Amino acid sequence: MKIKILAIFLIGFVLCSCAKQNEPDSRTTLTIAAGATAIETELLREQIGIFEKENPGIQVKLLALPPSSSQQHDVFVTYLSAKNSTIDVFNLDIIWIAEFSAAGWLAPLEPYWASIDRQDFLKGTMDACTYHGLLYAVPWFSSCGLLYSRIDVLNRFGFEVPKTWDELKNIVRQIQSQEPQWAGFVWQGAQYEGLACNFYEAYWANGNYKSTLQRMHESISENISPRSVLSYKEEDARRVFMDGKALFMRNWPYVWSIIQNNPDLKDKVALSPLCWGDNPQHGVSCLGGWNLAISRYSKHPDLAWKLVAFLTAKNQMREKCLRTSEFPTRKSLLEDAKIQGHNPYWDKIHEVLLNARSRPTTPFYSDWSLKLQFEVSKSLSDPSAPYDHIADILKLKWKEIMDLEEKGQ
Amino acid sequence: MKAKNLSLMPVLIIFILFGIVPVFYSGFMSFQGIWLKTPWLNKSFVYFDNYRLILTDPQCYQALWHTLGFVLITLGIEVSAGFCLAYALFRATMGKHYLIQLGLFLPLATPAVLSAQMWRLFFHDSQGLLNRVLEHLHMISQQIPWLSEPVLAWFTIGVAELWKVTPFVTVVLLSSLLNIPRQTWEAAYLDGAKGWKCIRFIAIPLIRKTILVIILFRMLDAIRVFDLVYVMTQGGPGGATDVLGLFVYRALFSEMAMGKASAASIIMIGLAGVLALIIFLVYRKYTKDYE
């Protein structure tokens, strides 16, 4: 009896799976790989749905990747170094484009580019997508480091948002002397790419390696930042800040939309340029951003371009900026009334974004960044480390990278 | 060919395909200059350049010492703590409580990445359970930087490793203890052996083979440590928890230097081979002495 039932189940199962396979699907399948937060993934699925309706012949599969950018990098390297054609469209971090295009993994977009308005994209983001004069990716959204402040606490003590390092230090000290439970300024100090961004922001504000290291050191040794920032990534810093434990935080714009969904914090946070330096006009921030590129091994590059053009079109980009608080890469959207109305601090942010600088564009960036993370993290975790020595090591490594690049060309 | 030998074929084929061939292929690649980022610089033969590159890199030695230290310390604690636990369980239950043994397998059944993430969250400097509990009990005034202080970071990685592995050692040693014939113990009691003497002259000598095999397995496993460190500290702060596994990973995924990564893997395999050989010689010596 049992065997009979089992047999019926088995036969049924086999028949069902045959039926499914035989069902013809004439649509071409495109695969887009993107790692993102929950809000971003949800939005991307919606936009893909619209795209599929507009293009009945195309089916788009979303390959969701882990949120950590270095893990995404590993996935891409694994696929592309094996010349795998599964993924057609990649969502690439701004720092990988030179590396991937030098490796010959991305399809140059020049032949397609004429079909959309090139002039509308911000120059900084376009430069980062260009390698040896050829365009390899379309800027999808950009972001830059911002200073989040607990404006309610600052106001209670009669302070304004700080513009220089000394102001920030002073505020933290004064508030801590009366309410010692506050951690001052949290940023990303774990040994990973985020540390490189934080380092560059401090470096641009201070001008040289030595004084930058000194300043970051000072922030920890004088308890302006808790020692545990040395293990923080973006989300760690965000949680500490949103738990109401820190006065200031350096983070990317995505945190803004999360804060806006939190009724307790909603009106208590202000955005402003970073202030690692002494000059109030010099809050330079690090340009981050994600860009859509087409794999050289894609079997349907023309259709893939359609998808890229659709996702980076004005309407889709506006929707993305409104829902996720990321920044647009189109100039026309910077002036867009809806986007301006979305964020009360837009004027300030707008300026930060226009002045943001990108990390060096070289295929050897990750070699350099690894060394940078290693040395900076070592210097910060060891209070007795001589800055001079580490600054010299960094200079030497940078020269080595430049030599490599010359040799490569 | 005899049927007996023929039945070995499937295993042999799989072993050769997935065990031997990749090692040789890595060995072959370790003499090539393959830089995925700059394919125009690739060379089909670079002599020992990759090895030279690795052996002149101070980070390699740092990772090497860390790995060896990690292997020795965790191995020592795992085996001694595992043995003590096994002996205590043996005396207390005579192996009759299967639930305890089942419970001991739980950490081992947890995927490594999951347990590493669990420990990372447990020790997390500001969000971690441990610091929060200590704060609530007013035992600390400032958060302890478990993951951002070099020594403490190693401590947390060690705890995660011991949590995962010690129970396994315990279970294996316990089953080995249970295999010692009852008469041996009875004879020992009659001769007046108690406590430490039972351990020194009966338990350890009679399960020495198992102990050595466990040491061999655990050592080969510990040399490859990667997942724990990757999830918990990524080698930070300042490379204080860097290990060989991470070194290879960086060479492959960040520098994208296939040749260098292969050479580093070959060095790792060589290291594991040397250590395994030492254990094997010890094993031969000790098993001979008593027979």
mmCIF file of N, CA and C in Angstrom, chain B residues 131-249:
data_model
loop_
_atom_site.group_PDB
_atom_site.id
_atom_site.type_symbol
_atom_site.label_atom_id
_atom_site.label_comp_id
_atom_site.label_asym_id
_atom_site.label_seq_id
_atom_site.Cartn_x
_atom_site.Cartn_y
_atom_site.Cartn_z
ATOM 1 N N ASN B 131 28.730 43.339 26.764
ATOM 2 C CA ASN B 131 28.955 44.676 27.300
ATOM 3 C C ASN B 131 27.686 45.251 27.912
ATOM 4 N N ARG B 132 26.547 44.960 27.284
ATOM 5 C CA ARG B 132 25.294 45.509 27.807
ATOM 6 C C ARG B 132 24.980 44.929 29.173
ATOM 7 N N VAL B 133 25.168 43.596 29.298
ATOM 8 C CA VAL B 133 24.886 42.958 30.586
ATOM 9 C C VAL B 133 25.830 43.506 31.651
ATOM 10 N N LEU B 134 27.115 43.596 31.309
ATOM 11 C CA LEU B 134 28.087 44.117 32.276
ATOM 12 C C LEU B 134 27.741 45.553 32.676
ATOM 13 N N GLU B 135 27.257 46.323 31.707
ATOM 14 C CA GLU B 135 26.880 47.700 32.012
ATOM 15 C C GLU B 135 25.692 47.740 32.974
ATOM 16 N N HIS B 136 24.705 46.877 32.694
ATOM 17 C CA HIS B 136 23.513 46.854 33.540
ATOM 18 C C HIS B 136 23.844 46.437 34.956
ATOM 19 N N LEU B 137 24.822 45.550 35.095
ATOM 20 C CA LEU B 137 25.209 45.088 36.427
ATOM 21 C C LEU B 137 26.176 46.073 37.082
ATOM 22 N N HIS B 138 26.461 47.175 36.371
ATOM 23 C CA HIS B 138 27.384 48.197 36.861
ATOM 24 C C HIS B 138 28.765 47.626 37.141
ATOM 25 N N MET B 139 29.157 46.643 36.370
ATOM 26 C CA MET B 139 30.486 46.074 36.577
ATOM 27 C C MET B 139 31.547 46.812 35.768
ATOM 28 N N ILE B 140 31.113 47.516 34.718
ATOM 29 C CA ILE B 140 32.074 48.305 33.954
ATOM 30 C C ILE B 140 31.502 49.700 33.760
ATOM 31 N N SER B 141 32.378 50.692 33.705
ATOM 32 C CA SER B 141 31.883 52.053 33.472
ATOM 33 C C SER B 141 32.037 52.406 31.995
ATOM 34 N N GLN B 142 33.011 51.766 31.334
ATOM 35 C CA GLN B 142 33.210 52.015 29.906
ATOM 36 C C GLN B 142 33.130 50.694 29.172
ATOM 37 N N GLN B 143 32.621 50.766 27.939
ATOM 38 C CA GLN B 143 32.516 49.524 27.184
ATOM 39 C C GLN B 143 33.898 48.918 26.959
ATOM 40 N N ILE B 144 33.960 47.611 27.083
ATOM 41 C CA ILE B 144 35.242 46.945 26.833
ATOM 42 C C ILE B 144 35.386 46.744 25.331
ATOM 43 N N PRO B 145 36.491 47.221 24.727
ATOM 44 C CA PRO B 145 36.636 47.113 23.269
ATOM 45 C C PRO B 145 37.047 45.714 22.840
ATOM 46 N N TRP B 146 36.154 44.745 22.973
ATOM 47 C CA TRP B 146 36.469 43.342 22.695
ATOM 48 C C TRP B 146 37.054 43.134 21.306
ATOM 49 N N LEU B 147 36.494 43.851 20.332
ATOM 50 C CA LEU B 147 36.925 43.559 18.952
ATOM 51 C C LEU B 147 37.913 44.581 18.426
ATOM 52 N N SER B 148 38.167 45.657 19.154
ATOM 53 C CA SER B 148 39.052 46.680 18.601
ATOM 54 C C SER B 148 40.367 46.798 19.356
ATOM 55 N N GLU B 149 40.611 45.904 20.288
ATOM 56 C CA GLU B 149 41.889 45.888 21.014
ATOM 57 C C GLU B 149 42.584 44.579 20.612
ATOM 58 N N PRO B 150 43.837 44.646 20.113
ATOM 59 C CA PRO B 150 44.449 43.441 19.548
ATOM 60 C C PRO B 150 44.335 42.187 20.424
ATOM 61 N N VAL B 151 44.732 42.289 21.701
ATOM 62 C CA VAL B 151 44.734 41.087 22.540
ATOM 63 C C VAL B 151 43.311 40.583 22.768
ATOM 64 N N LEU B 152 42.412 41.529 23.050
ATOM 65 C CA LEU B 152 41.024 41.127 23.289
ATOM 66 C C LEU B 152 40.389 40.534 22.036
ATOM 67 N N ALA B 153 40.763 41.082 20.867
ATOM 68 C CA ALA B 153 40.209 40.552 19.619
ATOM 69 C C ALA B 153 40.612 39.086 19.456
ATOM 70 N N TRP B 154 41.874 38.785 19.771
ATOM 71 C CA TRP B 154 42.304 37.382 19.708
ATOM 72 C C TRP B 154 41.555 36.537 20.711
ATOM 73 N N PHE B 155 41.326 37.110 21.888
ATOM 74 C CA PHE B 155 40.588 36.381 22.911
ATOM 75 C C PHE B 155 39.198 35.987 22.396
ATOM 76 N N THR B 156 38.505 36.952 21.761
ATOM 77 C CA THR B 156 37.147 36.639 21.295
ATOM 78 C C THR B 156 37.177 35.582 20.189
ATOM 79 N N ILE B 157 38.173 35.691 19.300
ATOM 80 C CA ILE B 157 38.264 34.685 18.237
ATOM 81 C C ILE B 157 38.537 33.314 18.850
ATOM 82 N N GLY B 158 39.427 33.305 19.868
ATOM 83 C CA GLY B 158 39.740 32.045 20.545
ATOM 84 C C GLY B 158 38.501 31.440 21.193
ATOM 85 N N VAL B 159 37.716 32.278 21.854
ATOM 86 C CA VAL B 159 36.509 31.768 22.508
ATOM 87 C C VAL B 159 35.579 31.132 21.470
ATOM 88 N N ALA B 160 35.398 31.819 20.342
ATOM 89 C CA ALA B 160 34.503 31.300 19.307
ATOM 90 C C ALA B 160 35.000 29.945 18.801
ATOM 91 N N GLU B 161 36.317 29.840 18.613
ATOM 92 C CA GLU B 161 36.886 28.590 18.108
ATOM 93 C C GLU B 161 36.724 27.467 19.135
ATOM 94 N N LEU B 162 37.020 27.776 20.402
ATOM 95 C CA LEU B 162 36.944 26.747 21.438
ATOM 96 C C LEU B 162 35.510 26.281 21.627
ATOM 97 N N TRP B 163 34.593 27.220 21.563
ATOM 98 C CA TRP B 163 33.176 26.876 21.728
ATOM 99 C C TRP B 163 32.757 25.860 20.676
ATOM 100 N N LYS B 164 33.287 26.057 19.476
ATOM 101 C CA LYS B 164 32.865 25.221 18.371
ATOM 102 C C LYS B 164 33.529 23.852 18.424
ATOM 103 N N VAL B 165 34.790 23.813 18.844
ATOM 104 C CA VAL B 165 35.559 22.601 18.622
ATOM 105 C C VAL B 165 35.696 21.707 19.850
ATOM 106 N N THR B 166 35.781 22.319 21.034
ATOM 107 C CA THR B 166 35.998 21.503 22.232
ATOM 108 C C THR B 166 34.959 20.378 22.390
ATOM 109 N N PRO B 167 33.679 20.648 22.182
ATOM 110 C CA PRO B 167 32.702 19.569 22.333
ATOM 111 C C PRO B 167 32.966 18.389 21.407
ATOM 112 N N PHE B 168 33.446 18.679 20.211
ATOM 113 C CA PHE B 168 33.755 17.617 19.264
ATOM 114 C C PHE B 168 34.862 16.734 19.834
ATOM 115 N N VAL B 169 35.920 17.365 20.332
ATOM 116 C CA VAL B 169 37.026 16.620 20.926
ATOM 117 C C VAL B 169 36.495 15.780 22.078
ATOM 118 N N THR B 170 35.625 16.386 22.884
ATOM 119 C CA THR B 170 35.060 15.676 24.027
ATOM 120 C C THR B 170 34.329 14.415 23.585
ATOM 121 N N VAL B 171 33.476 14.541 22.594
ATOM 122 C CA VAL B 171 32.668 13.398 22.172
ATOM 123 C C VAL B 171 33.556 12.274 21.660
ATOM 124 N N VAL B 172 34.548 12.625 20.852
ATOM 125 C CA VAL B 172 35.411 11.578 20.295
ATOM 126 C C VAL B 172 36.203 10.889 21.407
ATOM 127 N N LEU B 173 36.765 11.692 22.314
ATOM 128 C CA LEU B 173 37.560 11.094 23.390
ATOM 129 C C LEU B 173 36.681 10.262 24.325
ATOM 130 N N LEU B 174 35.458 10.732 24.542
ATOM 131 C CA LEU B 174 34.553 9.989 25.424
ATOM 132 C C LEU B 174 34.273 8.607 24.847
ATOM 133 N N SER B 175 33.992 8.570 23.551
ATOM 134 C CA SER B 175 33.677 7.265 22.969
ATOM 135 C C SER B 175 34.905 6.362 23.015
ATOM 136 N N SER B 176 36.082 6.966 22.936
ATOM 137 C CA SER B 176 37.297 6.184 23.017
ATOM 138 C C SER B 176 37.496 5.654 24.443
ATOM 139 N N LEU B 177 37.193 6.476 25.416
ATOM 140 C CA LEU B 177 37.304 6.046 26.821
ATOM 141 C C LEU B 177 36.355 4.886 27.107
ATOM 142 N N LEU B 178 35.177 4.961 26.491
ATOM 143 C CA LEU B 178 34.176 3.917 26.732
ATOM 144 C C LEU B 178 34.616 2.577 26.148
ATOM 145 N N ASN B 179 35.581 2.636 25.231
ATOM 146 C CA ASN B 179 36.045 1.396 24.615
ATOM 147 C C ASN B 179 37.085 0.668 25.441
ATOM 148 N N ILE B 180 37.590 1.314 26.486
ATOM 149 C CA ILE B 180 38.573 0.640 27.339
ATOM 150 C C ILE B 180 37.852 -0.480 28.094
ATOM 151 N N PRO B 181 38.370 -1.706 28.052
ATOM 152 C CA PRO B 181 37.655 -2.824 28.695
ATOM 153 C C PRO B 181 37.469 -2.580 30.191
ATOM 154 N N ARG B 182 36.312 -2.980 30.660
ATOM 155 C CA ARG B 182 35.956 -2.784 32.062
ATOM 156 C C ARG B 182 36.989 -3.418 33.003
ATOM 157 N N GLN B 183 37.489 -4.587 32.575
ATOM 158 C CA GLN B 183 38.426 -5.326 33.434
ATOM 159 C C GLN B 183 39.662 -4.500 33.763
ATOM 160 N N THR B 184 40.077 -3.665 32.795
ATOM 161 C CA THR B 184 41.268 -2.854 33.032
ATOM 162 C C THR B 184 41.075 -1.952 34.237
ATOM 163 N N TRP B 185 39.897 -1.293 34.260
ATOM 164 C CA TRP B 185 39.617 -0.399 35.385
ATOM 165 C C TRP B 185 39.565 -1.201 36.687
ATOM 166 N N GLU B 186 38.875 -2.361 36.619
ATOM 167 C CA GLU B 186 38.701 -3.152 37.844
ATOM 168 C C GLU B 186 40.047 -3.591 38.396
ATOM 169 N N ALA B 187 40.923 -4.030 37.492
ATOM 170 C CA ALA B 187 42.257 -4.464 37.920
ATOM 171 C C ALA B 187 42.995 -3.301 38.578
ATOM 172 N N ALA B 188 42.823 -2.107 37.993
ATOM 173 C CA ALA B 188 43.511 -0.932 38.530
ATOM 174 C C ALA B 188 43.019 -0.620 39.943
ATOM 175 N N TYR B 189 41.676 -0.700 40.104
ATOM 176 C CA TYR B 189 41.138 -0.423 41.442
ATOM 177 C C TYR B 189 41.708 -1.401 42.454
ATOM 178 N N LEU B 190 41.761 -2.682 42.049
ATOM 179 C CA LEU B 190 42.260 -3.705 42.966
ATOM 180 C C LEU B 190 43.691 -3.409 43.376
ATOM 181 N N ASP B 191 44.454 -2.865 42.399
ATOM 182 C CA ASP B 191 45.847 -2.538 42.713
ATOM 183 C C ASP B 191 45.968 -1.223 43.470
ATOM 184 N N GLY B 192 44.834 -0.567 43.715
ATOM 185 C CA GLY B 192 44.858 0.650 44.521
ATOM 186 C C GLY B 192 45.076 1.931 43.739
ATOM 187 N N ALA B 193 44.904 1.880 42.402
ATOM 188 C CA ALA B 193 45.092 3.105 41.612
ATOM 189 C C ALA B 193 43.879 4.010 41.789
ATOM 190 N N LYS B 194 44.144 5.306 41.992
ATOM 191 C CA LYS B 194 43.036 6.243 42.172
ATOM 192 C C LYS B 194 43.340 7.534 41.437
ATOM 193 N N GLY B 195 42.278 8.299 41.168
ATOM 194 C CA GLY B 195 42.409 9.665 40.642
ATOM 195 C C GLY B 195 43.439 9.825 39.540
ATOM 196 N N TRP B 196 44.452 10.613 39.831
ATOM 197 C CA TRP B 196 45.432 11.001 38.829
ATOM 198 C C TRP B 196 46.116 9.777 38.208
ATOM 199 N N LYS B 197 46.372 8.762 39.026
ATOM 200 C CA LYS B 197 47.059 7.577 38.494
ATOM 201 C C LYS B 197 46.234 6.882 37.423
ATOM 202 N N CYS B 198 44.919 6.846 37.631
ATOM 203 C CA CYS B 198 44.047 6.240 36.613
ATOM 204 C C CYS B 198 44.169 6.984 35.288
ATOM 205 N N ILE B 199 44.227 8.314 35.404
ATOM 206 C CA ILE B 199 44.316 9.110 34.181
ATOM 207 C C ILE B 199 45.674 8.879 33.514
ATOM 208 N N ARG B 200 46.728 8.997 34.330
ATOM 209 C CA ARG B 200 48.092 8.963 33.785
ATOM 210 C C ARG B 200 48.449 7.586 33.220
ATOM 211 N N PHE B 201 48.048 6.522 33.912
ATOM 212 C CA PHE B 201 48.534 5.201 33.484
ATOM 213 C C PHE B 201 47.507 4.348 32.756
ATOM 214 N N ILE B 202 46.243 4.753 32.798
ATOM 215 C CA ILE B 202 45.252 3.947 32.069
ATOM 216 C C ILE B 202 44.613 4.747 30.938
ATOM 217 N N ALA B 203 43.946 5.839 31.333
ATOM 218 C CA ALA B 203 43.178 6.577 30.321
ATOM 219 C C ALA B 203 44.073 7.070 29.186
ATOM 220 N N ILE B 204 45.082 7.871 29.529
ATOM 221 C CA ILE B 204 45.884 8.486 28.457
ATOM 222 C C ILE B 204 46.593 7.444 27.583
ATOM 223 N N PRO B 205 47.313 6.482 28.174
ATOM 224 C CA PRO B 205 47.999 5.521 27.286
ATOM 225 C C PRO B 205 47.032 4.739 26.405
ATOM 226 N N LEU B 206 45.860 4.411 26.930
ATOM 227 C CA LEU B 206 44.981 3.552 26.147
ATOM 228 C C LEU B 206 44.222 4.301 25.051
ATOM 229 N N ILE B 207 44.109 5.617 25.187
ATOM 230 C CA ILE B 207 43.419 6.331 24.098
ATOM 231 C C ILE B 207 44.390 7.244 23.348
ATOM 232 N N ARG B 208 45.689 6.984 23.483
ATOM 233 C CA ARG B 208 46.671 7.898 22.882
ATOM 234 C C ARG B 208 46.522 7.993 21.373
ATOM 235 N N LYS B 209 46.138 6.873 20.753
ATOM 236 C CA LYS B 209 45.979 6.922 19.291
ATOM 237 C C LYS B 209 44.905 7.930 18.900
ATOM 238 N N THR B 210 43.789 7.850 19.606
ATOM 239 C CA THR B 210 42.707 8.796 19.315
ATOM 240 C C THR B 210 43.167 10.218 19.542
ATOM 241 N N ILE B 211 43.895 10.428 20.650
ATOM 242 C CA ILE B 211 44.349 11.791 20.958
ATOM 243 C C ILE B 211 45.222 12.318 19.821
ATOM 244 N N LEU B 212 46.124 11.477 19.353
ATOM 245 C CA LEU B 212 47.025 11.940 18.290
ATOM 246 C C LEU B 212 46.267 12.204 16.990
ATOM 247 N N VAL B 213 45.311 11.342 16.701
ATOM 248 C CA VAL B 213 44.535 11.563 15.477
ATOM 249 C C VAL B 213 43.751 12.870 15.577
ATOM 250 N N ILE B 214 43.182 13.101 16.772
ATOM 251 C CA ILE B 214 42.438 14.351 16.992
ATOM 252 C C ILE B 214 43.362 15.548 16.813
ATOM 253 N N ILE B 215 44.557 15.463 17.380
ATOM 254 C CA ILE B 215 45.500 16.577 17.253
ATOM 255 C C ILE B 215 45.787 16.829 15.771
ATOM 256 N N LEU B 216 45.995 15.751 15.038
ATOM 257 C CA LEU B 216 46.288 15.893 13.608
ATOM 258 C C LEU B 216 45.146 16.598 12.873
ATOM 259 N N PHE B 217 43.936 16.117 13.111
ATOM 260 C CA PHE B 217 42.778 16.697 12.417
ATOM 261 C C PHE B 217 42.580 18.150 12.784
ATOM 262 N N ARG B 218 42.621 18.407 14.090
ATOM 263 C CA ARG B 218 42.358 19.760 14.558
ATOM 264 C C ARG B 218 43.422 20.735 14.068
ATOM 265 N N MET B 219 44.666 20.226 13.998
ATOM 266 C CA MET B 219 45.743 21.105 13.575
ATOM 267 C C MET B 219 45.558 21.509 12.113
ATOM 268 N N LEU B 220 45.256 20.520 11.287
ATOM 269 C CA LEU B 220 45.079 20.820 9.865
ATOM 270 C C LEU B 220 43.906 21.773 9.658
ATOM 271 N N ASP B 221 42.912 21.637 10.530
ATOM 272 C CA ASP B 221 41.750 22.501 10.445
ATOM 273 C C ASP B 221 42.097 23.920 10.900
ATOM 274 N N ALA B 222 42.879 23.990 11.982
ATOM 275 C CA ALA B 222 43.172 25.304 12.572
ATOM 276 C C ALA B 222 44.094 26.120 11.670
ATOM 277 N N ILE B 223 44.975 25.456 10.940
ATOM 278 C CA ILE B 223 45.867 26.194 10.040
ATOM 279 C C ILE B 223 45.046 26.944 8.992
ATOM 280 N N ARG B 224 43.934 26.338 8.616
ATOM 281 C CA ARG B 224 43.127 26.959 7.558
ATOM 282 C C ARG B 224 42.190 28.026 8.101
ATOM 283 N N VAL B 225 42.333 28.416 9.364
ATOM 284 C CA VAL B 225 41.356 29.338 9.962
ATOM 285 C C VAL B 225 41.153 30.544 9.035
ATOM 286 N N PHE B 226 39.888 30.805 8.723
ATOM 287 C CA PHE B 226 39.569 31.922 7.844
ATOM 288 C C PHE B 226 38.209 32.510 8.218
ATOM 289 N N ASP B 227 37.190 31.652 8.219
ATOM 290 C CA ASP B 227 35.820 32.145 8.388
ATOM 291 C C ASP B 227 35.633 32.971 9.667
ATOM 292 N N LEU B 228 36.175 32.447 10.780
ATOM 293 C CA LEU B 228 36.011 33.146 12.052
ATOM 294 C C LEU B 228 36.602 34.551 11.982
ATOM 295 N N VAL B 229 37.848 34.625 11.514
ATOM 296 C CA VAL B 229 38.547 35.910 11.482
ATOM 297 C C VAL B 229 37.892 36.833 10.462
ATOM 298 N N TYR B 230 37.511 36.270 9.317
ATOM 299 C CA TYR B 230 36.899 37.079 8.261
ATOM 300 C C TYR B 230 35.626 37.750 8.763
ATOM 301 N N VAL B 231 34.811 36.989 9.469
ATOM 302 C CA VAL B 231 33.546 37.554 9.936
ATOM 303 C C VAL B 231 33.759 38.468 11.145
ATOM 304 N N MET B 232 34.621 38.053 12.075
ATOM 305 C CA MET B 232 34.692 38.786 13.339
ATOM 306 C C MET B 232 35.540 40.053 13.265
ATOM 307 N N THR B 233 36.700 40.014 12.634
ATOM 308 C CA THR B 233 37.556 41.207 12.652
ATOM 309 C C THR B 233 38.121 41.579 11.295
ATOM 310 N N GLN B 234 38.017 40.720 10.315
ATOM 311 C CA GLN B 234 38.642 40.927 9.011
ATOM 312 C C GLN B 234 40.126 41.251 9.147
ATOM 313 N N GLY B 235 40.770 40.686 10.166
ATOM 314 C CA GLY B 235 42.206 40.890 10.332
ATOM 315 C C GLY B 235 42.560 42.125 11.133
ATOM 316 N N GLY B 236 41.584 42.956 11.446
ATOM 317 C CA GLY B 236 41.874 44.195 12.158
ATOM 318 C C GLY B 236 41.957 43.962 13.650
ATOM 319 N N PRO B 237 42.233 44.937 14.446
ATOM 320 C CA PRO B 237 42.683 46.276 14.075
ATOM 321 C C PRO B 237 44.160 46.300 13.670
ATOM 322 N N GLY B 238 44.424 46.981 12.578
ATOM 323 C CA GLY B 238 45.792 47.125 12.114
ATOM 324 C C GLY B 238 46.495 45.817 11.848
ATOM 325 N N GLY B 239 45.773 44.836 11.323
ATOM 326 C CA GLY B 239 46.412 43.565 10.991
ATOM 327 C C GLY B 239 46.748 42.735 12.212
ATOM 328 N N ALA B 240 46.228 43.120 13.385
ATOM 329 C CA ALA B 240 46.577 42.394 14.607
ATOM 330 C C ALA B 240 46.029 40.974 14.613
ATOM 331 N N THR B 241 44.978 40.718 13.842
ATOM 332 C CA THR B 241 44.435 39.370 13.813
ATOM 333 C C THR B 241 44.515 38.774 12.407
ATOM 334 N N ASP B 242 45.526 39.205 11.670
ATOM 335 C CA ASP B 242 45.706 38.685 10.319
ATOM 336 C C ASP B 242 46.171 37.226 10.374
ATOM 337 N N VAL B 243 45.653 36.394 9.470
ATOM 338 C CA VAL B 243 46.110 34.998 9.417
ATOM 339 C C VAL B 243 46.409 34.627 7.967
ATOM 340 N N LEU B 244 47.031 33.473 7.769
ATOM 341 C CA LEU B 244 47.426 33.085 6.415
ATOM 342 C C LEU B 244 46.244 32.979 5.461
ATOM 343 N N GLY B 245 45.124 32.454 5.975
ATOM 344 C CA GLY B 245 43.945 32.316 5.132
ATOM 345 C C GLY B 245 43.520 33.660 4.557
ATOM 346 N N LEU B 246 43.550 34.689 5.390
ATOM 347 C CA LEU B 246 43.177 36.032 4.929
ATOM 348 C C LEU B 246 44.200 36.569 3.938
ATOM 349 N N PHE B 247 45.447 36.219 4.153
ATOM 350 C CA PHE B 247 46.520 36.669 3.262
ATOM 351 C C PHE B 247 46.265 36.142 1.838
ATOM 352 N N VAL B 248 45.939 34.859 1.751
ATOM 353 C CA VAL B 248 45.647 34.259 0.445
ATOM 354 C C VAL B 248 44.416 34.915 -0.165
ATOM 355 N N TYR B 249 43.397 35.099 0.666
ATOM 356 C CA TYR B 249 42.146 35.692 0.206
ATOM 357 C C TYR B 249 42.385 37.082 -0.374
#
